[in-house]
Coordinates of C-alpha atoms in Angstrom, one line a residue:
X1 CA -30.8 24.5 -31.7
X2 CA -31.7 21.1 -33.0
X3 CA -31.4 20.6 -36.7
X4 CA -34.7 20.1 -38.6
X5 CA -34.0 16.5 -39.3
X6 CA -33.8 15.8 -35.6
X7 CA -37.5 16.7 -35.0
X8 CA -39.3 13.7 -33.7
X9 CA -41.5 12.3 -36.4
X10 CA -45.2 11.9 -35.3
X11 CA -45.3 8.3 -36.4
X12 CA -42.6 7.4 -33.9
X13 CA -43.9 5.7 -30.7
X14 CA -41.3 6.5 -28.1
X15 CA -42.4 4.3 -25.2
X16 CA -42.6 0.9 -27.1
X17 CA -39.2 1.8 -28.6
X18 CA -37.7 2.5 -25.2
X19 CA -39.1 -0.7 -23.7
X20 CA -37.5 -2.7 -26.5
X21 CA -34.1 -1.1 -25.8
X22 CA -34.4 -1.4 -22.1
X23 CA -34.7 -5.2 -22.4
X24 CA -31.2 -5.4 -23.8
X25 CA -29.9 -2.9 -21.2
X26 CA -31.6 -5.1 -18.5
X27 CA -29.7 -8.1 -19.8
X28 CA -26.4 -6.3 -19.6
X29 CA -27.0 -5.3 -16.0
X30 CA -28.3 -8.7 -15.0
X31 CA -25.2 -10.3 -16.4
X32 CA -23.0 -8.0 -14.3
X33 CA -24.8 -8.7 -11.1
X34 CA -25.1 -12.5 -11.8
X35 CA -21.3 -12.7 -12.1
X36 CA -20.7 -11.2 -8.6
X37 CA -22.9 -13.9 -7.0
X38 CA -21.2 -16.6 -9.0
X39 CA -17.6 -15.4 -8.3
X40 CA -17.0 -17.9 -5.4
X41 CA -18.2 -20.9 -7.5
X42 CA -16.1 -19.8 -10.6
X43 CA -13.1 -19.3 -8.3
X44 CA -13.3 -22.8 -6.9
X45 CA -14.4 -24.7 -10.0
X46 CA -11.7 -23.2 -12.2
X47 CA -9.0 -23.3 -9.4
X48 CA -8.3 -19.6 -9.5
X49 CA -7.5 -17.0 -6.9
X50 CA -9.3 -13.7 -5.9
X51 CA -6.9 -11.5 -7.9
X52 CA -7.4 -13.5 -11.1
X53 CA -11.1 -14.2 -10.9
X54 CA -11.9 -10.5 -10.5
X55 CA -10.6 -10.2 -14.0
X56 CA -13.7 -12.0 -15.2
X57 CA -15.5 -8.8 -14.3
X58 CA -12.7 -6.3 -14.9
X59 CA -12.0 -7.6 -18.4
X60 CA -15.7 -7.3 -19.3
X61 CA -15.8 -3.8 -17.8
X62 CA -12.7 -2.7 -19.6
X63 CA -13.8 -4.0 -22.9
X64 CA -17.2 -2.3 -22.2
X65 CA -15.7 1.1 -21.2
X66 CA -12.9 1.7 -23.8
X67 CA -15.0 1.6 -27.0
X68 CA -18.0 3.6 -25.6
X69 CA -16.7 6.9 -26.9
X70 CA -16.5 5.6 -30.5
X71 CA -19.7 3.5 -30.3
X72 CA -21.6 6.6 -29.3
X73 CA -20.4 8.4 -32.3
X74 CA -20.9 5.3 -34.5
X75 CA -24.5 5.2 -33.5
X76 CA -24.9 8.8 -34.7
X77 CA -23.3 7.9 -38.0
X78 CA -24.9 4.5 -39.0
X79 CA -28.0 4.8 -36.8
X80 CA -28.6 3.7 -33.2
X81 CA -30.9 0.9 -34.2
X82 CA -28.3 -0.9 -36.4
X83 CA -25.5 -0.6 -33.9
X84 CA -27.7 -1.7 -31.0
X85 CA -28.8 -4.9 -33.0
X86 CA -25.2 -5.6 -33.9
X87 CA -24.1 -5.3 -30.3
X88 CA -27.0 -7.4 -29.0
X89 CA -26.1 -10.2 -31.4
X90 CA -22.4 -10.1 -30.3
X91 CA -23.3 -10.0 -26.6
X92 CA -25.6 -13.0 -27.0
X93 CA -23.1 -15.2 -28.9
X94 CA -20.3 -14.3 -26.5
X95 CA -22.6 -15.3 -23.5
X96 CA -22.9 -18.8 -25.0
X97 CA -19.1 -18.9 -25.4
X98 CA -18.6 -17.9 -21.8
X99 CA -20.8 -20.8 -20.7
X100 CA -18.8 -23.3 -22.8
X101 CA -15.4 -22.4 -21.4
X102 CA -13.5 -24.6 -19.0
X103 CA -10.5 -22.4 -18.0
X104 CA -10.3 -19.0 -16.3
X105 CA -8.2 -17.6 -19.2
X106 CA -10.8 -18.5 -21.9
X107 CA -13.6 -17.2 -19.7
X108 CA -11.8 -13.9 -19.4
X109 CA -11.3 -13.7 -23.2
X110 CA -15.0 -14.5 -23.8
X111 CA -16.0 -11.8 -21.4
X112 CA -14.0 -9.3 -23.4
X113 CA -16.2 -10.0 -26.4
X114 CA -19.3 -9.7 -24.2
X115 CA -18.0 -6.3 -23.1
X116 CA -17.6 -5.2 -26.7
X117 CA -21.2 -6.1 -27.5
X118 CA -22.4 -4.2 -24.4
X119 CA -20.4 -1.2 -25.5
X120 CA -22.3 -1.1 -28.8
X121 CA -25.7 -1.3 -27.0
X122 CA -25.5 1.1 -24.0
X123 CA -25.0 4.5 -25.6
X124 CA -27.8 3.9 -28.1
X125 CA -30.4 3.7 -25.3
X126 CA -29.5 7.1 -23.9
X127 CA -29.2 8.6 -27.4
X128 CA -32.6 7.4 -28.4
X129 CA -34.1 8.8 -25.2
X130 CA -32.5 12.2 -26.0
X131 CA -33.7 12.1 -29.6
X132 CA -37.3 10.8 -29.4
X133 CA -38.5 12.3 -26.0
X134 CA -39.0 16.1 -25.5
X135 CA -36.9 17.6 -22.7
X136 CA -39.8 17.9 -20.3
X137 CA -40.5 14.1 -20.6
X138 CA -36.9 12.8 -20.4
X139 CA -37.1 12.5 -16.6
X140 CA -39.9 9.9 -16.8
X141 CA -38.1 8.1 -19.7
X142 CA -34.9 8.0 -17.7
X143 CA -36.8 6.8 -14.6
X144 CA -37.5 3.6 -16.6
X145 CA -33.8 3.3 -17.2
X146 CA -33.3 3.7 -13.4
X147 CA -36.0 1.3 -12.6
X148 CA -34.4 -1.2 -15.0
X149 CA -31.2 -1.0 -13.0
X150 CA -33.1 -1.5 -9.7
X151 CA -35.0 -4.6 -11.0
X152 CA -31.8 -6.0 -12.5
X153 CA -30.1 -5.8 -9.1
X154 CA -32.9 -8.1 -7.8
X155 CA -33.4 -10.4 -10.7
X156 CA -29.7 -10.8 -11.5
X157 CA -28.4 -12.1 -8.1
X158 CA -31.4 -14.2 -7.3
X159 CA -31.5 -15.8 -10.8
X160 CA -27.8 -16.2 -10.6
X161 CA -28.0 -17.9 -7.2
X162 CA -30.7 -20.3 -8.4
X163 CA -28.8 -21.2 -11.5
X164 CA -25.5 -21.6 -9.7
X165 CA -27.1 -23.8 -7.0
X166 CA -29.2 -25.8 -9.5
X167 CA -27.4 -26.1 -12.8
X168 CA -23.9 -24.6 -12.3
X169 CA -22.3 -21.2 -12.9
X170 CA -22.2 -21.8 -16.7
X171 CA -25.9 -21.2 -16.9
X172 CA -25.6 -17.6 -15.7
X173 CA -24.3 -17.1 -19.3
X174 CA -26.5 -19.5 -21.2
X175 CA -29.6 -17.8 -19.9
X176 CA -28.7 -14.7 -22.0
X177 CA -29.3 -16.7 -25.3
X178 CA -33.2 -16.7 -25.2
X179 CA -33.4 -13.2 -23.8
X180 CA -31.0 -11.9 -26.4
X181 CA -33.1 -13.5 -29.3
X182 CA -36.4 -12.0 -27.9
X183 CA -34.7 -8.6 -27.4
X184 CA -33.3 -8.7 -31.0
X185 CA -36.6 -9.2 -32.6
X186 CA -38.4 -6.6 -30.4
X187 CA -35.8 -4.0 -31.2
X188 CA -35.9 -4.9 -34.9
X189 CA -39.7 -4.2 -34.9
X190 CA -40.2 -1.4 -32.4
X191 CA -37.1 0.9 -32.5
X192 CA -37.3 3.5 -35.3
X193 CA -34.6 4.3 -37.8
X194 CA -33.4 7.8 -36.8
X195 CA -31.6 10.3 -39.0
X196 CA -27.8 9.8 -39.1
X197 CA -25.0 12.4 -39.0
X198 CA -21.6 12.2 -40.7
X199 CA -18.7 11.8 -38.3
X200 CA -15.0 11.2 -38.7
X201 CA -13.3 8.7 -36.4
X202 CA -10.3 9.6 -34.3
X203 CA -8.2 6.4 -34.5
X204 CA -5.3 8.0 -32.6
X205 CA -7.7 8.8 -29.8
X206 CA -9.0 5.3 -29.7
X207 CA -5.5 3.8 -29.4
X208 CA -4.4 6.3 -26.7
X209 CA -7.6 5.9 -24.6
X210 CA -7.5 2.1 -24.8
X211 CA -3.8 1.8 -24.0
X212 CA -4.0 4.3 -21.1
X213 CA -7.0 2.6 -19.5
X214 CA -5.5 -0.9 -19.8
X215 CA -2.1 0.1 -18.4
X216 CA -3.8 1.9 -15.4
X217 CA -6.2 -0.8 -14.6
X218 CA -3.8 -3.7 -15.1
X219 CA -1.2 -1.9 -12.9
X220 CA -3.7 -1.3 -10.1
X221 CA -5.3 -4.7 -10.1
X222 CA -2.0 -6.7 -10.3
X223 CA -0.1 -4.5 -7.8
X224 CA -0.8 -6.7 -4.8
X225 CA 0.1 -9.9 -6.7
X226 CA 3.6 -8.5 -7.5
X227 CA 4.0 -6.7 -4.1
X228 CA 3.9 -3.4 -5.9
X229 CA 7.3 -4.1 -7.4
X230 CA 8.8 -5.7 -10.5
X231 CA 6.6 -7.7 -12.8
X232 CA 9.2 -8.8 -15.3
X233 CA 12.5 -7.3 -16.4
X234 CA 12.2 -3.5 -16.5
X235 CA 8.4 -3.6 -16.2
X236 CA 7.1 -2.7 -12.8
X237 CA 3.7 -2.2 -11.3
X238 CA 4.2 1.5 -10.7
X239 CA 5.8 1.9 -14.1
X240 CA 2.5 0.6 -15.7
X241 CA 0.4 2.9 -13.5
X242 CA 2.5 6.0 -14.3
X243 CA 2.6 5.1 -18.0
X244 CA -1.2 4.7 -18.0
X245 CA -1.7 8.2 -16.4
X246 CA 0.8 9.7 -18.9
X247 CA -0.9 8.1 -21.9
X248 CA -4.4 9.3 -20.7
X249 CA -3.0 12.8 -20.2
X250 CA -1.7 12.6 -23.8
X251 CA -5.1 11.5 -24.9
X252 CA -6.7 14.6 -23.4
X253 CA -4.1 16.8 -24.9
X254 CA -4.6 15.2 -28.3
X255 CA -8.3 15.7 -28.0
X256 CA -7.8 19.4 -27.3
X257 CA -5.5 19.9 -30.4
X258 CA -7.3 17.6 -32.8
X259 CA -8.5 20.0 -35.6
X260 CA -10.8 17.3 -37.1
X261 CA -13.5 15.6 -35.0
X262 CA -12.0 14.4 -31.7
X263 CA -13.2 11.1 -30.1
X264 CA -13.9 13.0 -26.9
X265 CA -15.7 16.3 -27.7
X266 CA -14.2 18.5 -25.0
X267 CA -16.8 21.2 -25.9
X268 CA -19.5 19.1 -24.2
X269 CA -17.8 19.8 -20.9
X270 CA -18.6 23.5 -21.3
X271 CA -22.1 22.5 -20.0
X272 CA -21.6 22.6 -16.3
X273 CA -24.2 20.0 -15.5
X274 CA -22.8 17.6 -18.0
X275 CA -19.3 17.9 -16.5
X276 CA -20.6 17.4 -12.9
X277 CA -22.9 14.5 -13.8
X278 CA -19.9 12.7 -15.4
X279 CA -17.9 13.2 -12.1
X280 CA -20.9 11.9 -10.1
X281 CA -21.7 8.9 -12.2
X282 CA -18.0 7.9 -12.2
X283 CA -18.1 7.6 -8.4
X284 CA -21.4 5.7 -8.6
X285 CA -20.0 3.2 -11.1
X286 CA -17.0 2.8 -8.8
X287 CA -18.9 2.2 -5.7
X288 CA -21.7 -0.1 -6.9
X289 CA -19.2 -2.4 -8.6
X290 CA -16.8 -2.4 -5.7
X291 CA -19.4 -3.1 -3.1
X292 CA -20.7 -6.4 -4.6
X293 CA -17.4 -8.3 -4.3
X294 CA -16.7 -8.1 -0.5
X295 CA -20.4 -8.5 0.4
X296 CA -21.0 -11.6 -1.6
X297 CA -17.6 -13.2 -0.6
X298 CA -18.4 -12.5 3.1
X299 CA -22.0 -13.9 2.8
X300 CA -20.9 -17.2 1.3
X301 CA -17.4 -17.7 2.8
X302 CA -18.2 -16.6 6.4
X303 CA -21.9 -17.0 6.9
X304 CA -22.1 -20.2 4.7
X305 CA -25.0 -18.8 2.7
X306 CA -25.7 -20.4 -0.7
X307 CA -25.5 -18.2 -3.8
X308 CA -29.3 -17.9 -3.8
X309 CA -29.6 -16.9 -0.1
X310 CA -26.7 -14.5 -0.5
X311 CA -28.5 -12.9 -3.4
X312 CA -31.6 -12.5 -1.3
X313 CA -29.7 -10.1 0.9
X314 CA -30.2 -7.6 -2.0
X315 CA -34.0 -7.9 -2.2
X316 CA -34.7 -4.8 -0.1
X317 CA -32.3 -2.7 -2.3
X318 CA -33.9 -3.8 -5.5
X319 CA -37.5 -3.6 -4.4
X320 CA -37.1 -0.1 -2.9
X321 CA -35.2 1.3 -5.9
X322 CA -37.6 -0.1 -8.4
X323 CA -40.6 1.2 -6.4
X324 CA -39.1 4.7 -6.1
X325 CA -38.1 5.1 -9.8
X326 CA -41.4 6.3 -11.2
X327 CA -41.9 8.8 -8.4
X328 CA -38.3 10.1 -8.8
X329 CA -38.8 10.3 -12.6
X330 CA -41.7 12.7 -12.1
X331 CA -39.7 14.7 -9.6
X332 CA -36.7 15.0 -12.0
X333 CA -38.8 16.8 -14.6
X334 CA -40.0 19.4 -11.9
X335 CA -37.2 19.7 -9.3
X336 CA -33.6 21.0 -9.5
X337 CA -31.4 17.9 -9.8
X338 CA -29.0 18.9 -7.0
X339 CA -31.5 18.1 -4.3
X340 CA -32.6 14.7 -5.7
X341 CA -29.2 13.4 -6.8
X342 CA -27.5 14.8 -3.8
X343 CA -29.9 13.0 -1.5
X344 CA -29.3 9.8 -3.4
X345 CA -25.5 10.0 -3.3
X346 CA -25.6 10.9 0.4
X347 CA -27.7 7.8 1.2
X348 CA -25.4 5.6 -0.9
X349 CA -22.3 6.8 1.0
X350 CA -24.0 6.4 4.4
X351 CA -25.2 2.9 3.5
X352 CA -21.7 1.6 2.7
X353 CA -20.2 3.2 5.8
X354 CA -23.0 1.5 7.7
X355 CA -22.4 -1.9 6.2
X356 CA -18.7 -1.6 7.0
X357 CA -19.6 -1.2 10.6
X358 CA -22.1 -4.1 10.9
X359 CA -20.3 -6.9 9.0
X360 CA -19.2 -9.4 11.6
X361 CA -19.2 -13.2 11.6
X362 CA -22.3 -13.6 13.7
X363 CA -24.2 -10.3 13.0
X364 CA -28.0 -10.9 12.8
X365 CA -29.0 -10.7 9.1
X366 CA -31.6 -8.0 9.7
X367 CA -28.8 -5.7 10.9
X368 CA -27.3 -5.9 7.5
X369 CA -30.6 -5.6 5.7
X370 CA -31.1 -2.0 7.1
X371 CA -28.1 -0.4 5.2
X372 CA -29.0 -2.5 2.2
X373 CA -32.5 -1.0 2.2
X374 CA -30.9 2.5 2.4
X375 CA -28.9 1.6 -0.6
X376 CA -32.2 0.9 -2.4
X377 CA -33.3 4.5 -1.5
X378 CA -30.0 5.7 -2.9
X379 CA -30.3 3.8 -6.2
X380 CA -33.8 5.2 -6.6
X381 CA -32.6 8.8 -6.3
X382 CA -29.3 8.6 -8.2
X383 CA -29.6 7.0 -11.6
X384 CA -32.5 9.0 -13.2
X385 CA -31.4 12.5 -12.0
X386 CA -27.8 11.9 -13.0
X387 CA -28.6 10.5 -16.5
X388 CA -31.2 13.1 -17.2
X389 CA -29.1 16.0 -16.0
X390 CA -26.1 14.9 -18.1
X391 CA -28.0 14.8 -21.4
X392 CA -30.9 17.2 -21.0
X393 CA -29.2 20.3 -22.5
X394 CA -27.2 18.6 -25.3
X395 CA -28.0 19.4 -28.9
X396 CA -29.5 16.5 -30.9
X397 CA -26.6 16.0 -33.2
X398 CA -24.4 15.3 -30.2
X399 CA -26.8 12.9 -28.4
X400 CA -24.7 9.9 -29.3
X401 CA -21.4 11.5 -28.4
X402 CA -22.8 12.8 -25.0
X403 CA -24.3 9.4 -24.2
X404 CA -21.0 7.7 -25.1
X405 CA -19.0 10.1 -22.8
X406 CA -21.4 9.7 -20.0
X407 CA -21.4 5.9 -20.2
X408 CA -17.7 5.8 -20.6
X409 CA -17.1 7.7 -17.4
X410 CA -19.6 5.4 -15.6
X411 CA -17.8 2.3 -16.9
X412 CA -14.3 3.7 -16.2
X413 CA -15.5 4.2 -12.6
X414 CA -16.7 0.6 -12.6
X415 CA -13.4 -0.7 -14.0
X416 CA -11.4 1.3 -11.4
X417 CA -13.8 0.1 -8.7
X418 CA -13.3 -3.5 -9.6
X419 CA -9.6 -3.2 -9.8
X420 CA -9.2 -1.2 -6.6
X421 CA -11.5 -3.4 -4.5
X422 CA -9.5 -6.4 -5.5
X423 CA -6.3 -4.8 -4.4
X424 CA -7.8 -3.6 -1.1
X425 CA -9.4 -7.0 -0.3
X426 CA -6.2 -8.8 -0.9
X427 CA -4.2 -6.2 1.1
X428 CA -6.6 -6.4 4.0
X429 CA -6.6 -10.3 3.9
X430 CA -2.8 -10.2 3.9
X431 CA -2.9 -7.9 6.9
X432 CA -5.6 -9.6 8.9
X433 CA -4.8 -13.2 7.9
X434 CA -1.1 -13.2 7.2
X435 CA -1.2 -17.0 7.0
X436 CA -3.3 -17.0 3.9
X437 CA -0.6 -16.9 1.2
X438 CA -1.4 -14.9 -1.9
X439 CA -4.3 -13.1 -0.1
X440 CA -6.8 -15.9 -0.8
X441 CA -7.0 -19.0 -2.8
X442 CA -9.8 -21.1 -4.2
X443 CA -9.9 -23.4 -1.1
X444 CA -12.5 -22.4 1.4
X445 CA -14.6 -20.1 -0.7
X446 CA -17.6 -22.3 -1.3
X447 CA -20.4 -22.1 1.1
X448 CA -19.6 -22.9 4.7
X449 CA -16.0 -24.2 4.1
X450 CA -14.0 -21.3 5.6
X451 CA -12.5 -22.4 8.9
X452 CA -14.0 -20.8 12.0
X453 CA -10.6 -19.6 13.2
X454 CA -10.2 -17.2 10.2
X455 CA -13.8 -16.0 9.9
X456 CA -13.2 -12.9 12.1
X457 CA -10.2 -11.8 10.1
X458 CA -12.0 -12.4 6.8
X459 CA -15.0 -10.4 8.0
X460 CA -12.8 -7.6 9.1
X461 CA -11.1 -7.5 5.7
X462 CA -14.3 -7.4 3.8
X463 CA -15.8 -4.7 6.1
X464 CA -12.7 -2.5 5.9
X465 CA -12.8 -2.8 2.1
X466 CA -16.3 -1.3 2.0
X467 CA -15.0 2.0 3.4
X468 CA -13.3 2.8 0.0
X469 CA -16.4 3.0 -2.1
X470 CA -18.1 5.1 0.6
X471 CA -15.3 7.6 0.6
X472 CA -15.3 7.8 -3.3
X473 CA -19.0 8.6 -3.2
X474 CA -18.4 11.7 -1.2
X475 CA -16.7 13.2 -4.3
X476 CA -19.8 12.5 -6.3
X477 CA -22.0 14.1 -3.6
X478 CA -20.0 17.3 -3.9
X479 CA -20.4 17.3 -7.7
X480 CA -24.2 16.7 -7.4
X481 CA -24.6 19.6 -5.0
X482 CA -23.0 21.9 -7.5
X483 CA -25.6 21.2 -10.2
X484 CA -27.5 24.2 -11.7
X485 CA -31.2 24.2 -12.5
X486 CA -31.7 22.9 -16.1
X487 CA -32.9 25.4 -18.7
X488 CA -36.6 24.3 -18.7
X489 CA -36.7 25.0 -14.9
X490 CA -35.0 28.4 -15.0
X491 CA -37.4 31.3 -14.7
X492 CA -37.3 33.8 -17.6
X493 CA -36.1 37.3 -16.5
X494 CA -39.6 38.8 -17.0
X495 CA -41.2 36.1 -15.0
X496 CA -38.8 36.5 -12.1
X497 CA -39.3 40.3 -12.2
X498 CA -43.1 39.9 -12.1
X499 CA -42.9 37.6 -9.1
X500 CA -40.5 39.9 -7.3
X501 CA -42.9 42.8 -7.9

């Protein structure tokens, strides 16, 4: 039962508030998709390699994921509006810093600060939806969230391609400055100040979760570079991975025994749909992040497409997902989520398997656009049902905590997807093109420069890498099929008896 102070005040206008918050969420998503298109240009301009340049994304995702548990709680304590505005300011300033860097190391550091800003913003959007929309309207509100993701997948790559081709990769970050300023003033004016709740902060939990995630992701991503052996002295790749798993296990144990207020409220997982939605969104975050790297590298290195033309490959996905979002939002409020989300996850897995089969050096582009269009159908049917199902039954005072957990699991999936696909791409390149020392270097990754003799091996490597996210999605599909009908769709006993009679 929601506390009285959580009742939505009549003067609150939920839709203008949501639109203001969605602008910042849109900027975060655009920034992620822009970087995937710009990866080859960054790789060559800064003289890096595949394993290192992927850290431009992984460092951002890691800094984004780790604080989400505490930023969700912090939003409940000091107010989602204040924390959102703070995060937006940090994200915007860090974006300018990213554009001003001239070494891969400084770019990775600046991306960490970008990720911290994003971590402050994201839980507040879901928490506000939960707190200002009644349960039977959250599906439509969440469909706007899903449509934002769909449009961002179109705008981000195409805008990124145009900027990289015309002005240089630095401008994919500079473009965030004016958008951030507009978003700040809109949120300042339109987002309401909501009641706050007192929370204590579990600093031990923060340290354990951050350390565990870092050790795990660093070990996975750097494994190929060190041949899965010794890094330095007694430190080995497998030692880091095992240490990360042990620390994360310790984090869960600590959360279960913490008599105060744990960082991860394990009681939330008593809600079956919340638990299953977290499993499903983890696989979605993994797959969508992992898919972008091999597809963009193949398009530019093998087919010789410019960043802009590479990004145009994603147009069917973005248009279809954006068009479907309002329709799916209405369905979510009236239909058991297992059917909608299950259909979306099945389409997503099939589309990635399909792409892995058609990627060849000389494949007609329209052959590739068909599975990409199916991915658009998948996006349209995944995001809103999963987000709505996760948060629909949560009590108001745990809205921020629930949103923080949900977004953390999504970002943990994205971090692991980024790290795992980097390992798999380098492993496949080493197997299919043993002459390419270190997996792949900066040479030959700009448009049209990959020698013809290695294009088949490179294509095979990228295609084989896409099988991984497809397999991971099957786990999410099983989770979605186990959803139960939310409370507002469950028939009351007397109604069911009357219908039976």
